[in-house]
Amino acid sequence: GAVVSQHPSRVICKSGTSVKIECRSLDFQATTMFWYRQFPKQSLMLMATSNEGSKATYEQGVEKDKFLINHASLTLSTLTVTSAHPEDSSFYICSALDRGSYNEQFFGPGTRLTVL
Amino acid sequence: GEDVEQSLFLSVREGDSSVINCTYTDSSSTYLYWYKQEPGAGLQLLTYIFSNMDMKQDQRLTVLLNKKDKHLSLRIADTQTGDSAIYFCAENNNAGNMLTFGGGTRLMVKP
């Protein structure tokens, strides 16, 4: 199947700093990518839909100024957590939609963010 | 909005069959999925079923769909310790291909 990578896999940062997470589709083009957040022992919550060349669509309750999403190319979407706080610590997972594969979503391995 | 529910926990002995259940509310779902998540990892698609099917078998995995009752199940035959993980069901709600996930079922396989 198609491969989606995320970088970094783990990041620890201080409160108040910004962290950028990259999501790449390695062998297919993805006009649409999704960003999910997963709290410990909980399910995945969709944060936003990232569309190449246009603004992301954020789910209710997700601050767009805090979680900046940029989908600059057909293979890359980035999520920047700005002015991070300890409550932003979580597991962030992206997925990429492969329209050439029955619109299947392929998931990245996730990024563990810890804010001190 | 859409709602997908699963039981939280299932414990089985190695070699037994596991059945993980899921209910959903969105009758317009086209695809329903089962994902596996191992500790600290992302999601691995195990199998999916189109909404006009009632059963799909793939090696040790059997998916049953009761569309009338909006009930989906995943049966793992001859469960192994390597099957221990969290299993999420998800449905495609047709709105921009977004997935709605259930809360996940933690499967523990005892040797």
Short mmCIF file of C-alpha atoms in Angstrom, two decimals:
data_model
loop_
_atom_site.label_atom_id
_atom_site.label_comp_id
_atom_site.label_asym_id
_atom_site.label_seq_id
_atom_site.Cartn_x
_atom_site.Cartn_y
_atom_site.Cartn_z
CA GLY A 1 0.00 0.00 0.00
CA ALA A 2 0.86 3.66 -0.15
CA VAL A 3 3.23 5.10 2.42
CA VAL A 4 2.81 8.22 4.51
CA SER A 5 5.65 9.51 6.65
CA GLN A 6 5.67 11.96 9.52
CA HIS A 7 8.57 13.91 10.90
CA PRO A 8 9.58 14.11 13.64
CA SER A 9 8.36 10.96 15.34
CA ARG A 10 8.95 12.49 18.76
CA VAL A 11 9.52 16.05 19.86
CA ILE A 12 9.95 17.66 23.25
CA CYS A 13 9.72 21.41 23.46
CA LYS A 14 9.42 24.18 26.03
CA SER A 15 6.21 26.08 26.68
CA GLY A 16 5.81 29.05 24.42
CA THR A 17 7.79 27.65 21.51
CA SER A 18 6.41 26.51 18.17
CA VAL A 19 6.72 23.05 16.71
CA LYS A 20 6.28 22.01 13.08
CA ILE A 21 5.21 18.50 12.13
CA GLU A 22 5.52 17.31 8.55
CA CYS A 23 3.31 14.80 6.80
CA ARG A 24 4.44 13.41 3.45
CA SER A 25 2.85 11.03 0.99
CA LEU A 26 5.83 9.16 -0.38
CA ASP A 27 4.53 7.40 -3.47
CA PHE A 28 1.30 9.12 -4.38
CA GLN A 29 -0.10 12.59 -4.66
CA ALA A 30 -2.52 13.68 -2.00
CA THR A 31 -4.66 16.72 -2.64
CA THR A 32 -6.31 16.11 0.71
CA MET A 33 -4.66 15.28 4.00
CA PHE A 34 -6.18 15.06 7.46
CA TRP A 35 -4.73 15.86 10.86
CA TYR A 36 -5.88 13.93 13.90
CA ARG A 37 -5.08 14.24 17.56
CA GLN A 38 -5.13 11.33 19.95
CA PHE A 39 -5.10 11.65 23.72
CA PRO A 40 -3.87 8.72 25.83
CA LYS A 41 -6.26 5.80 25.72
CA GLN A 42 -8.68 7.73 23.57
CA SER A 43 -9.80 7.70 20.00
CA LEU A 44 -8.64 9.91 17.19
CA MET A 45 -10.25 13.30 16.89
CA LEU A 46 -10.18 14.99 13.52
CA MET A 47 -8.61 18.42 13.86
CA ALA A 48 -8.65 19.68 10.32
CA THR A 49 -8.77 18.83 6.66
CA SER A 50 -5.82 20.08 4.67
CA ASN A 51 -6.39 20.82 0.99
CA GLU A 52 -3.53 21.48 -1.39
CA GLY A 53 -3.46 25.06 -2.54
CA SER A 54 -6.25 26.28 -0.29
CA LYS A 55 -6.99 27.01 3.34
CA ALA A 56 -7.50 24.16 5.74
CA THR A 57 -10.93 23.38 7.11
CA TYR A 58 -10.90 23.18 10.89
CA GLU A 59 -13.26 21.16 13.05
CA GLN A 60 -15.32 22.90 15.66
CA GLY A 61 -13.31 23.76 18.72
CA VAL A 62 -9.91 23.64 17.02
CA GLU A 63 -8.11 26.99 17.07
CA LYS A 64 -6.85 27.72 13.59
CA ASP A 65 -4.42 30.36 14.83
CA LYS A 66 -2.86 27.90 17.20
CA PHE A 67 -2.69 24.93 14.85
CA LEU A 68 -1.41 26.31 11.57
CA ILE A 69 -1.76 24.02 8.58
CA ASN A 70 -0.01 24.50 5.28
CA HIS A 71 -0.51 22.14 2.35
CA ALA A 72 2.02 23.61 -0.03
CA SER A 73 2.44 20.70 -2.41
CA LEU A 74 0.70 17.52 -3.46
CA THR A 75 2.91 15.46 -1.19
CA LEU A 76 3.43 17.63 1.89
CA SER A 77 1.25 19.07 4.61
CA THR A 78 2.61 20.68 7.75
CA LEU A 79 1.02 21.28 11.14
CA THR A 80 2.60 23.96 13.29
CA VAL A 81 1.63 24.11 16.94
CA THR A 82 2.23 27.71 17.90
CA SER A 83 3.01 28.93 21.41
CA ALA A 84 2.79 25.37 22.68
CA HIS A 85 1.48 24.65 26.17
CA PRO A 86 1.61 21.44 28.20
CA GLU A 87 -2.02 20.73 27.35
CA ASP A 88 -0.99 20.51 23.69
CA SER A 89 1.01 17.40 24.53
CA SER A 90 -0.53 14.62 22.52
CA PHE A 91 -0.06 12.14 19.71
CA TYR A 92 -0.66 13.78 16.34
CA ILE A 93 -1.43 11.57 13.36
CA CYS A 94 -1.87 12.62 9.76
CA SER A 95 -3.47 10.74 6.92
CA ALA A 96 -3.37 11.27 3.19
CA LEU A 97 -6.20 10.55 0.81
CA ASP A 98 -5.20 8.50 -2.22
CA ARG A 99 -7.82 9.17 -4.87
CA GLY A 100 -6.19 6.58 -7.06
CA SER A 101 -6.93 3.91 -4.47
CA TYR A 102 -10.68 4.20 -3.96
CA ASN A 103 -10.18 7.28 -1.78
CA GLU A 104 -8.45 5.21 0.86
CA GLN A 105 -6.78 7.13 3.66
CA PHE A 106 -3.25 6.10 4.50
CA PHE A 107 -2.02 7.02 7.95
CA GLY A 108 1.34 8.28 9.05
CA PRO A 109 3.11 6.72 12.04
CA GLY A 110 2.29 9.65 14.30
CA THR A 111 4.25 12.30 16.16
CA ARG A 112 4.46 12.31 19.94
CA LEU A 113 4.60 15.91 21.16
CA THR A 114 5.58 16.64 24.75
CA VAL A 115 5.48 20.23 25.92
CA LEU A 116 7.36 20.91 29.14
CA GLY B 1 -23.72 14.15 13.99
CA GLU B 2 -22.30 10.73 13.32
CA ASP B 3 -21.53 8.47 16.24
CA VAL B 4 -19.47 5.30 16.30
CA GLU B 5 -19.28 3.20 19.45
CA GLN B 6 -17.20 0.25 20.56
CA SER B 7 -16.69 -1.63 23.77
CA LEU B 8 -13.50 -0.61 25.54
CA PHE B 9 -11.83 -3.88 26.29
CA LEU B 10 -11.66 -7.53 25.23
CA SER B 11 -9.52 -10.28 26.66
CA VAL B 12 -9.09 -13.68 25.00
CA ARG B 13 -6.75 -16.64 25.24
CA GLU B 14 -4.25 -17.37 22.51
CA GLY B 15 -5.79 -19.61 19.87
CA ASP B 16 -9.36 -18.53 20.60
CA SER B 17 -11.41 -16.34 18.30
CA SER B 18 -11.89 -12.66 19.08
CA VAL B 19 -14.97 -10.72 18.12
CA ILE B 20 -14.87 -6.94 18.31
CA ASN B 21 -18.16 -5.12 17.86
CA CYS B 22 -19.00 -1.66 16.62
CA THR B 23 -22.23 0.28 16.15
CA TYR B 24 -22.70 3.39 14.10
CA THR B 25 -25.49 5.83 13.44
CA ASP B 26 -24.84 7.25 9.97
CA SER B 27 -26.97 5.27 7.53
CA SER B 28 -25.27 6.93 4.56
CA SER B 29 -21.88 5.37 5.29
CA THR B 30 -20.37 3.91 2.15
CA TYR B 31 -17.30 2.22 3.57
CA LEU B 32 -16.62 0.88 7.05
CA TYR B 33 -13.10 0.18 8.18
CA TRP B 34 -11.16 -1.66 10.83
CA TYR B 35 -7.80 -0.25 11.90
CA LYS B 36 -5.20 -1.67 14.25
CA GLN B 37 -3.02 0.51 16.44
CA GLU B 38 -0.05 -0.93 18.27
CA PRO B 39 1.43 0.99 21.23
CA GLY B 40 2.98 4.29 20.19
CA ALA B 41 2.28 3.71 16.52
CA GLY B 42 -0.03 5.04 13.87
CA LEU B 43 -2.98 3.25 12.38
CA GLN B 44 -2.77 0.22 10.17
CA LEU B 45 -5.72 -0.52 7.92
CA LEU B 46 -6.73 -4.14 8.49
CA THR B 47 -9.74 -4.43 6.27
CA TYR B 48 -12.76 -2.58 5.03
CA ILE B 49 -16.20 -3.43 3.78
CA PHE B 50 -18.43 -1.67 1.32
CA SER B 51 -21.88 -0.90 2.68
CA ASN B 52 -23.69 -3.11 0.16
CA MET B 53 -21.84 -6.18 1.42
CA ASP B 54 -22.71 -8.17 4.51
CA MET B 55 -19.54 -10.18 4.90
CA LYS B 56 -15.91 -10.04 3.92
CA GLN B 57 -13.23 -12.57 4.74
CA ASP B 58 -9.52 -12.00 4.55
CA GLN B 59 -7.35 -14.79 5.95
CA ARG B 60 -7.93 -14.79 9.72
CA LEU B 61 -10.20 -11.75 9.58
CA THR B 62 -13.94 -11.86 9.00
CA VAL B 63 -16.01 -8.69 8.87
CA LEU B 64 -19.77 -8.89 9.30
CA LEU B 65 -22.02 -5.95 8.52
CA ASN B 66 -25.66 -5.72 9.56
CA LYS B 67 -26.74 -2.58 7.82
CA LYS B 68 -30.27 -2.72 9.21
CA ASP B 69 -28.99 -2.67 12.78
CA LYS B 70 -25.93 -0.53 11.87
CA HIS B 71 -23.70 -3.12 13.49
CA LEU B 72 -20.21 -4.05 12.35
CA SER B 73 -18.01 -6.78 13.77
CA LEU B 74 -14.47 -8.00 13.30
CA ARG B 75 -13.69 -11.62 14.02
CA ILE B 76 -10.06 -12.66 14.38
CA ALA B 77 -9.62 -16.42 14.16
CA ASP B 78 -6.81 -18.18 16.03
CA THR B 79 -5.89 -15.02 17.91
CA GLN B 80 -2.18 -14.61 18.56
CA THR B 81 -0.29 -12.53 21.12
CA GLY B 82 0.82 -10.30 18.26
CA ASP B 83 -2.82 -9.36 17.74
CA SER B 84 -2.80 -7.49 21.07
CA ALA B 85 -3.50 -3.89 20.14
CA ILE B 86 -6.27 -1.31 19.99
CA TYR B 87 -8.77 -1.84 17.20
CA PHE B 88 -10.74 1.08 15.80
CA CYS B 89 -13.73 0.89 13.59
CA ALA B 90 -14.40 3.89 11.38
CA GLU B 91 -16.97 4.95 8.89
CA ASN B 92 -16.70 7.14 5.84
CA ASN B 93 -19.45 9.67 6.11
CA ASN B 94 -19.26 10.81 2.50
CA ALA B 95 -18.56 14.37 3.55
CA GLY B 96 -15.16 15.04 2.06
CA ASN B 97 -14.01 11.51 2.79
CA MET B 98 -13.60 12.24 6.48
CA LEU B 99 -13.54 9.28 8.79
CA THR B 100 -15.39 9.08 12.07
CA PHE B 101 -13.71 6.73 14.51
CA GLY B 102 -15.06 4.67 17.33
CA GLY B 103 -13.38 4.91 20.70
CA GLY B 104 -11.25 1.83 20.12
CA THR B 105 -11.30 -1.63 21.68
CA ARG B 106 -8.21 -2.77 23.48
CA LEU B 107 -7.63 -6.45 22.73
CA MET B 108 -5.48 -8.35 25.17
CA VAL B 109 -4.39 -11.85 24.19
CA LYS B 110 -3.26 -14.08 27.03
CA PRO B 111 -0.79 -16.89 26.32
#
